[in-house]
Short mmCIF file of C-alpha atoms and ligand atoms in Angstrom, two decimals:
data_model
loop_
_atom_site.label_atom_id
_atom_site.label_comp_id
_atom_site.label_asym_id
_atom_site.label_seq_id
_atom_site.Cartn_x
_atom_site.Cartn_y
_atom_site.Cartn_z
CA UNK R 815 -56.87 8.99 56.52
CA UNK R 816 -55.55 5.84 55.79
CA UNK R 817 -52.21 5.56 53.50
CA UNK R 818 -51.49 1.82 53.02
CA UNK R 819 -48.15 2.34 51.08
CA UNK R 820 -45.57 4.91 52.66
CA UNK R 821 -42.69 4.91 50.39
CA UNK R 822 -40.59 7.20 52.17
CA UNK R 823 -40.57 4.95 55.13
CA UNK R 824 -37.18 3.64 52.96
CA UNK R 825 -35.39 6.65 52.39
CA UNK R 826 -36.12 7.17 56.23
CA UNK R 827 -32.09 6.89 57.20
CA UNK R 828 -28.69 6.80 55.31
CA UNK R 829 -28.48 3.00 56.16
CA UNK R 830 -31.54 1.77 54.99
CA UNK R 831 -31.19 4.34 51.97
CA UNK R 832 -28.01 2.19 51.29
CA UNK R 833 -29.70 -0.91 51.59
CA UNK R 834 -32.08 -0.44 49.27
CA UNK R 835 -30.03 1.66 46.32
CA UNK R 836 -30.19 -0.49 43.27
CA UNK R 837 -27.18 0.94 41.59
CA UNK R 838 -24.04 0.72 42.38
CA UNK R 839 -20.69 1.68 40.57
CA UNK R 840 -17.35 -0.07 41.60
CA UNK R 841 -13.95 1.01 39.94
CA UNK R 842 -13.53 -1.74 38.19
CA UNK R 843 -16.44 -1.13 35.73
CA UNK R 844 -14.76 2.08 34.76
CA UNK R 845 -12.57 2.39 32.24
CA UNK R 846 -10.16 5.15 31.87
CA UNK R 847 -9.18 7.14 28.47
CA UNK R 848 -6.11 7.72 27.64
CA UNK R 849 -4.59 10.81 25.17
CA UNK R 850 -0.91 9.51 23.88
CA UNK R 851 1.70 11.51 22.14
CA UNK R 852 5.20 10.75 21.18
CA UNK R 853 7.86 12.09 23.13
CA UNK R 854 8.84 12.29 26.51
CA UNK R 855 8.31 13.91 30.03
CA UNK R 856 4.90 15.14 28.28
CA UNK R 857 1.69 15.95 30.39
CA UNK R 858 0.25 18.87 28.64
CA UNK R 859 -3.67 19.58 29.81
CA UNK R 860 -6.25 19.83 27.11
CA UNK R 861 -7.66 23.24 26.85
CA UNK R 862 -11.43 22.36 26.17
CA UNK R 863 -11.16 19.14 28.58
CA UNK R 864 -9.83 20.36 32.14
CA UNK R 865 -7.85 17.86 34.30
CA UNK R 866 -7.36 15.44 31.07
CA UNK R 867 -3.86 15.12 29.44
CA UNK R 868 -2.10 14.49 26.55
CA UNK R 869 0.80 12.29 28.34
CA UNK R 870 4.32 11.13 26.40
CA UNK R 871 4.17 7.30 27.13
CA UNK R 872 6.83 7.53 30.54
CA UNK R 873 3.78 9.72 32.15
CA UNK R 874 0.93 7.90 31.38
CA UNK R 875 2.84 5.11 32.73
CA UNK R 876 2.85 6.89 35.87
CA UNK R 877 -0.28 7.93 35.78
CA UNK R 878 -2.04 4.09 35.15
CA UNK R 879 -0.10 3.11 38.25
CA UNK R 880 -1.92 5.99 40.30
CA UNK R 881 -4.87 4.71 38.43
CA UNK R 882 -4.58 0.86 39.70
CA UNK R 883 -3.67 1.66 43.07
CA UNK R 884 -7.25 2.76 42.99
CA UNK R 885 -8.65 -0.29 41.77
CA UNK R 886 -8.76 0.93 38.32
CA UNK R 887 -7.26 -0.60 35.70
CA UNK R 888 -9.09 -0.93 32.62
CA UNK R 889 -7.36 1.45 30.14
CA UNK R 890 -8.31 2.82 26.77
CA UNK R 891 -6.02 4.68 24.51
CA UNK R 892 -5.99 7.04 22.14
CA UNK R 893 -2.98 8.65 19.68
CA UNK R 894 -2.65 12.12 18.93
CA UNK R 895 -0.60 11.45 15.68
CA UNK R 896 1.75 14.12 14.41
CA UNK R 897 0.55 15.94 10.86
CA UNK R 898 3.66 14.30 9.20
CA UNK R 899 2.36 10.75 9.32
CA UNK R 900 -1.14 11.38 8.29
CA UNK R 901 -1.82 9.63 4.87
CA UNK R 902 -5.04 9.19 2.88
CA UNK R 903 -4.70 5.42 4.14
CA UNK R 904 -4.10 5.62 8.05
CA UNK R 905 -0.64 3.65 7.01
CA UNK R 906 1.65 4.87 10.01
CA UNK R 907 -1.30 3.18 12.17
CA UNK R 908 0.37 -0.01 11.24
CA UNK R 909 4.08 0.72 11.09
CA UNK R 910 6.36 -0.97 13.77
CA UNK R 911 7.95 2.75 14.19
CA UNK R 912 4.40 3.80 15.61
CA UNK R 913 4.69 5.07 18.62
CA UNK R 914 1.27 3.71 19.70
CA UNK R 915 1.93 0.52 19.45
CA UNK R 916 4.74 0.79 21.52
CA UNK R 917 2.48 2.40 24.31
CA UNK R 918 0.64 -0.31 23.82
CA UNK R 919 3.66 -2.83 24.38
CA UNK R 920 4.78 -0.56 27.04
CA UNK R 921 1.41 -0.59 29.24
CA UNK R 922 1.50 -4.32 29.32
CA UNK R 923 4.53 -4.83 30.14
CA UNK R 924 4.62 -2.48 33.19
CA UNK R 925 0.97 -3.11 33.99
CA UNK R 926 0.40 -6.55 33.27
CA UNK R 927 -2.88 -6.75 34.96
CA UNK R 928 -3.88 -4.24 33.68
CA UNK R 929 -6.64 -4.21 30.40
CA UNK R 930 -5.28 -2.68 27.12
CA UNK R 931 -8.40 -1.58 25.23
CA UNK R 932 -7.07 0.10 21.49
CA UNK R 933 -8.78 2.22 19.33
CA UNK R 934 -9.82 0.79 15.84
CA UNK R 935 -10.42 3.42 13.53
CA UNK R 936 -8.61 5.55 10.59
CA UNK R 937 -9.18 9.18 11.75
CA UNK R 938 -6.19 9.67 14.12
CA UNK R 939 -3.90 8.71 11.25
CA UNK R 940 -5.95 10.29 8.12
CA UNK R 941 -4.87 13.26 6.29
CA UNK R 942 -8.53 13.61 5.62
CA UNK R 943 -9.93 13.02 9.10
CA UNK R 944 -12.45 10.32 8.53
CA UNK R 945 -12.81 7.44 9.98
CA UNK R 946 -13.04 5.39 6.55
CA UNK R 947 -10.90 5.75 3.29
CA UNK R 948 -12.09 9.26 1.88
CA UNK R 949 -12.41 9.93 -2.21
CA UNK R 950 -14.16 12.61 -4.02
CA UNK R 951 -16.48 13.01 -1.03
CA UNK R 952 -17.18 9.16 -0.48
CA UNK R 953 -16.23 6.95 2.14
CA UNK R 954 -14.66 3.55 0.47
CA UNK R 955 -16.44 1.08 3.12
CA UNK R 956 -14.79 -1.96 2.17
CA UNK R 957 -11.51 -1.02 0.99
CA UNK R 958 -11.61 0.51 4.61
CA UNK R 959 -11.89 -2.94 6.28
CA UNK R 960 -8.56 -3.96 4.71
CA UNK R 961 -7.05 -1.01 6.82
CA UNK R 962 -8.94 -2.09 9.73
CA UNK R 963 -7.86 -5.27 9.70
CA UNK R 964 -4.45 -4.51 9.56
CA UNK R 965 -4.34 -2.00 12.57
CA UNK R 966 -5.99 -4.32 14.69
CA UNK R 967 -3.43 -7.27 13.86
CA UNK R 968 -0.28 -4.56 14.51
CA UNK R 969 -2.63 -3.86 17.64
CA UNK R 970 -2.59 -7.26 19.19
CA UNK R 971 0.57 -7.68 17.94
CA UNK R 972 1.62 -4.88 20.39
CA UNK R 973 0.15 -7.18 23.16
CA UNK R 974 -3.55 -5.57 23.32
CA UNK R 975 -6.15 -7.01 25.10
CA UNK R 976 -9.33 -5.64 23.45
CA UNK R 977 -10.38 -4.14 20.51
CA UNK R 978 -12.29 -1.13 20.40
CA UNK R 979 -13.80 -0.85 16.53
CA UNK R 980 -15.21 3.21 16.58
CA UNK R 981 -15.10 3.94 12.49
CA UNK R 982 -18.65 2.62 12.17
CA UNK R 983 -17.77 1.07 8.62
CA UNK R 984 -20.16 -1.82 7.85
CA UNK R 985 -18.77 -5.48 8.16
CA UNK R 986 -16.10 -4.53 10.37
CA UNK R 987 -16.95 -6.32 13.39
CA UNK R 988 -16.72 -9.73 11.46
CA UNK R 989 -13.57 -8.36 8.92
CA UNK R 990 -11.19 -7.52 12.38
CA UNK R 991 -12.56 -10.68 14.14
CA UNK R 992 -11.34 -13.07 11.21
CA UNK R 993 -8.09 -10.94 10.66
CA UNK R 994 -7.18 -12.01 14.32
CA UNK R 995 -8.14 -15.22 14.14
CA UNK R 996 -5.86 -15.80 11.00
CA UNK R 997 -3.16 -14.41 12.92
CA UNK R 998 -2.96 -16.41 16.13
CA UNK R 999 -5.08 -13.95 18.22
CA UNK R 1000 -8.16 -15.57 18.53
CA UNK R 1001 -8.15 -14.64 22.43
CA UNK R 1002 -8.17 -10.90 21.68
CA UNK R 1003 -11.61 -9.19 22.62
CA UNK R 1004 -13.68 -6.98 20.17
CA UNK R 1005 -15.76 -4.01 22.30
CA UNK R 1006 -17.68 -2.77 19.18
CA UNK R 1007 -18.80 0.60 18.85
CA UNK R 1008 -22.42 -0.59 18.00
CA UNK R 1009 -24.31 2.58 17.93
CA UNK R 1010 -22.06 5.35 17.80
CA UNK R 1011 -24.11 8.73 16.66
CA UNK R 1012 -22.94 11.80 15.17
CA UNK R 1013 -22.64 13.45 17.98
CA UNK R 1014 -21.50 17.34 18.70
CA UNK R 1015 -20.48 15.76 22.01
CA UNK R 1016 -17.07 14.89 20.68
CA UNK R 1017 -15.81 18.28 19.81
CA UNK R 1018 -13.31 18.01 22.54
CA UNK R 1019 -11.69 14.76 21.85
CA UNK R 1020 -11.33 15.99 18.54
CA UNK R 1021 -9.58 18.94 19.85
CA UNK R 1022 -7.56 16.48 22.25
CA UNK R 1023 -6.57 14.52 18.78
CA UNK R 1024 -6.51 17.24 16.30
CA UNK R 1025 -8.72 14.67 14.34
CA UNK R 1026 -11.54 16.87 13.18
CA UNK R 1027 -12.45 15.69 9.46
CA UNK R 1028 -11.06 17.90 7.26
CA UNK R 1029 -13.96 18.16 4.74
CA UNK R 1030 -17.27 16.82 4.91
CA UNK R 1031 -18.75 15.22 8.25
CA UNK R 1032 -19.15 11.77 9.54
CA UNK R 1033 -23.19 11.48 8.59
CA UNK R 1034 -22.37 8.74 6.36
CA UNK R 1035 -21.00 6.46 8.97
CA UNK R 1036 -22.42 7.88 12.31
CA UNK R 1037 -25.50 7.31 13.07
CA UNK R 1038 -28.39 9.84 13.17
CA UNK R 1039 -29.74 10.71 16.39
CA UNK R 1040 -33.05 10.70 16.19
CA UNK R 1041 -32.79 6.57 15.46
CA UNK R 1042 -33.41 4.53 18.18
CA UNK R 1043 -34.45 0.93 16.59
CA UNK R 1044 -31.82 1.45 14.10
CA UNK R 1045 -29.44 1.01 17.33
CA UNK R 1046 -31.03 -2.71 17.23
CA UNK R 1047 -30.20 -3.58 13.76
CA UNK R 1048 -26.28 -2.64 14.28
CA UNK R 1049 -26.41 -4.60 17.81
CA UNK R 1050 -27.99 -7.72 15.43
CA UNK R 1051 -24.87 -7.18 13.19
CA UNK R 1052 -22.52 -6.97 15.67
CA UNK R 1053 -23.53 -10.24 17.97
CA UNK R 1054 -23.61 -12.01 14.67
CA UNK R 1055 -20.05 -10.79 13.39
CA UNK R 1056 -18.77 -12.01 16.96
CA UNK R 1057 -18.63 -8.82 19.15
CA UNK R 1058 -17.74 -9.66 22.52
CA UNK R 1059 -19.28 -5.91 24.37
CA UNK R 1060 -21.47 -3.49 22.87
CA UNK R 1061 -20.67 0.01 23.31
CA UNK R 1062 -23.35 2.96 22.64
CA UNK R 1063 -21.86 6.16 22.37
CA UNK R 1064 -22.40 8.98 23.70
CA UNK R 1065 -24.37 7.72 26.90
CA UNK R 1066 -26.26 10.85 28.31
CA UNK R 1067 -28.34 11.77 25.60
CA UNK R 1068 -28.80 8.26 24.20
CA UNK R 1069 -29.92 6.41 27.56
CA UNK R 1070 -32.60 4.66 26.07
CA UNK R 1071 -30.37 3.26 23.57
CA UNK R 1072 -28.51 1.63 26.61
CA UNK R 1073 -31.79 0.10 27.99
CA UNK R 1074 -32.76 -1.25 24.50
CA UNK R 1075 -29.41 -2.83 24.01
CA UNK R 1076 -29.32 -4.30 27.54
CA UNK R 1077 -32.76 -6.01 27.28
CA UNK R 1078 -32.14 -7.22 23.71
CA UNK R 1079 -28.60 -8.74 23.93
CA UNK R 1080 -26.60 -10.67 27.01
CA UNK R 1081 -23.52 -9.11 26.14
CA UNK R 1082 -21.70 -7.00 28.59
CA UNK R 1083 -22.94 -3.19 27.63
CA UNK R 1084 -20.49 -0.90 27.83
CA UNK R 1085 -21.07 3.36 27.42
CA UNK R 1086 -18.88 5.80 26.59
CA UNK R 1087 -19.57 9.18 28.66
CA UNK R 1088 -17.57 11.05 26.07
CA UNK R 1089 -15.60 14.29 25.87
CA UNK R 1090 -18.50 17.00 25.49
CA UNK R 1091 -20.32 15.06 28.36
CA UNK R 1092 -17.74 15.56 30.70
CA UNK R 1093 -17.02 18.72 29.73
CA UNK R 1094 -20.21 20.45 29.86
CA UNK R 1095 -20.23 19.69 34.01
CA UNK R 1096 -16.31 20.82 34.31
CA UNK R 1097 -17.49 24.51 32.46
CA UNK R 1098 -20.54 24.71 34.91
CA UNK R 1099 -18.67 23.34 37.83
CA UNK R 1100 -16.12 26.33 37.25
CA UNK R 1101 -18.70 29.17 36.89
CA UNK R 1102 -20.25 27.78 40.23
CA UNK R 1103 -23.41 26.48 38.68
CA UNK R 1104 -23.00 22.60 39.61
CA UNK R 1105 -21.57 20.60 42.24
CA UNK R 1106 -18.72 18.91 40.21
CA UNK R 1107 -18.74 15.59 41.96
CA UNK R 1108 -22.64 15.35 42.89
CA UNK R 1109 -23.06 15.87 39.01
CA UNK R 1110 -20.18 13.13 38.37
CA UNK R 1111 -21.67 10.65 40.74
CA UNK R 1112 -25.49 10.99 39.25
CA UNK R 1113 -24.78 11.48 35.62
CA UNK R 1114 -22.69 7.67 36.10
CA UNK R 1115 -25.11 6.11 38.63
CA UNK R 1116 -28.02 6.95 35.57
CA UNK R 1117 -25.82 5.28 32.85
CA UNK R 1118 -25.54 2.21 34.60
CA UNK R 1119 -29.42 2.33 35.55
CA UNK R 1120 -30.01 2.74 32.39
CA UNK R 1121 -28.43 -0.43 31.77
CA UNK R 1122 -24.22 0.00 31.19
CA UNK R 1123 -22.67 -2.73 32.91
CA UNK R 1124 -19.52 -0.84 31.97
CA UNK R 1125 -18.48 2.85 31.54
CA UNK R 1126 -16.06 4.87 29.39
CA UNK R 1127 -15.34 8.18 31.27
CA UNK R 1128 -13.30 11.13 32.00
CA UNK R 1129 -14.18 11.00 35.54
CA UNK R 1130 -12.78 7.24 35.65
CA UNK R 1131 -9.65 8.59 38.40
CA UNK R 1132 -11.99 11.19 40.17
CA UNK R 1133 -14.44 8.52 40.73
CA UNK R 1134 -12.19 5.52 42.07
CA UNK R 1135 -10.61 8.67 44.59
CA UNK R 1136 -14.20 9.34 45.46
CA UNK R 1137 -14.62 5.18 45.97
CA UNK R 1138 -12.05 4.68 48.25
CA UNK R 1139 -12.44 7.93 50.43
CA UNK R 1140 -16.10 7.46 51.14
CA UNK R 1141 -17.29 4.20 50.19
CA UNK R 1142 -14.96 1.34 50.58
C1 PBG V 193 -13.15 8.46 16.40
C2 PBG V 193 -13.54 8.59 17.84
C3 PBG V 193 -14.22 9.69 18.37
C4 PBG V 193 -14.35 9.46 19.74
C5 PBG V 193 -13.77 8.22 20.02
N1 PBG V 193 -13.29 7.68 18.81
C6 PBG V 193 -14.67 10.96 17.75
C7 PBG V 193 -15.29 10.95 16.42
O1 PBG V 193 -15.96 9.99 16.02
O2 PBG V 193 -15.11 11.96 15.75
C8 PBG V 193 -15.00 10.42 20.68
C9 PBG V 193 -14.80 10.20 22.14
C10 PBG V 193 -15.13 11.39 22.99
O3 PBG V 193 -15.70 12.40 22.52
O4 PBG V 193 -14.83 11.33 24.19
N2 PBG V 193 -12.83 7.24 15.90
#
């Protein structure tokens, strides 16, 4: 018999298998999430997310450094906002005594390579828990905007590099972009949350926050799952508005989404591998039923071949270790 094409003569050896991967992920297209609280000497471990923290700003500190000695040092961060300054209008999300804003300040100034990326959106900092201005069981998208406009100005204020818009109001891409330009930041980065879905995915970060919504849900403002050209018409909003990256959110289930985006826009893609994601492999890595790192290293290599030039994750510091013990 006669068998012209012999594809496994390429997996044949380790080096050749090397040579001809097409996917490759290098630290610095990671970017690591951050849990803040206010306080100090503060690394307390997040019961439904195993080896992530809630850190006072003097540990994260320490623990970015350990991050960019790996080569990472792309940082997103998120507040954990005590119950006391929750309002119906996210206000303590702009007040100079916000201790966010400070960790903000603080990162850049110890880790001035280093990329700030914030976190646009009302829920930390709402009594009600949405992401948008909340009233009689409506979401108030434009009065929301105003709110949004003003975080991300106290935001780059702080000395933030990028923006990261995840409330999913409509117009907001364009609202924040002009409220930075007005004042003086016209060099600050947007990384929209273009198609963020309501997702059951993020039930840990929103124990890690305590920023479940308090009545209703977020169908009004997430998108639905089972949409997938809908994805297309936010991306069309977005580029238009002035977006500089395109996030989709979460990336496991929604890989297609990633490959649409990527073959319909030249904007760096960027996917958030979010809290349930990483979570789910952590519970069957402890009862023994996955390899922890073999699922870590395919569940990112198939997010960035599904098209993310850039990834959100949990594993960002487990990774880079995994980088520089075995690769580099
Ligand atoms: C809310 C926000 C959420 C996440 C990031 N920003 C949760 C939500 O929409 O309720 C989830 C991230 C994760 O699950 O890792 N603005």
């Amino acid at each position: 018999m006669q068998i012209t094409h012999r594809p496994r003569r390429n997996r044949r050896s380790e080096a050749v298998r090397q040579m001809v991967q097409e996917t490759r992920i290098h630290p610095s297209q990671l970017i690591n999430p951050f849990f803040l609280v206010d306080g100090q000497g503060i690394k307390q471990e997040i019961p439904s997310m195993p080896g992530v923290y809630r850190f006072s700003i003097d540990e994260a500190l320490k623990e970015a450094a350990a991050c960019e000695s790996l080569g990472l040092r792309n940082f997103i961060l998120f507040p954990a906002i005590a119950e006391a300054h929750k309002d119906a209008y996210a206000t303590w999300s702009y007040h100079p005594d916000c201790f966010y804003l400070k960790a903000i300040a603080a990162f850049k100034e110890a880790l001035p390579d280093c990329t700030v990326i914030t976190d646009v959106a009302m829920d930390p900092y709402s009594s009600d828990g949405h992401d948008g201005i909340y009233r009689d069981g409506i979401i108030l998208n434009d009065e929301t905007l105003a709110v949004l406009g003003k975080m991300a100005v106290a935001q780059a204020e702080a000395g933030a590099d990028i923006m990261g818009p995840s409330d999913m109001m409509d117009g907001r891409v364009g609202y924040i972009r002009e409220a930075l330009d007005k004042a003086g930041f016209p060099h600050v980065a947007i990384m929209s949350y273009t198609a963020k879905y309501a997702s059951c995915f993020y039930g840990p970060f929103r124990d890690a926050l305590d920023s479940a919504p308090k009545h209703g849900n977020k169908l009004t403002y997430q998108m639905h799952p089972a949409n997938r050209r809908e994805a297309l018409t936010e991306a069309e909003s977005d580029i238009y508005e002035g977006a500089d990256y395109l996030m989709v959110k979460p990336a496991l289930a929604y890989l297609d989404i990633i490959s649409d985006l990527k073959a319909n826009s030249n904007l760096p893609i960027v996917a958030y591998n979010v809290s349930g994601e990483y979570s789910m492999i952590k519970a069957s890595a402890e009862k023994g039923w996955v390899n922890e790192e073999a699922a870590m290293l395919e569940v990112l290599t198939a997010i960035r071949r599904a098209g993310a030039d850039i990834i959100i994750t949990y594993f960002a510091r487990k990774y880079a270790e995994f980088f520089k013990n075995t690769i580099q």
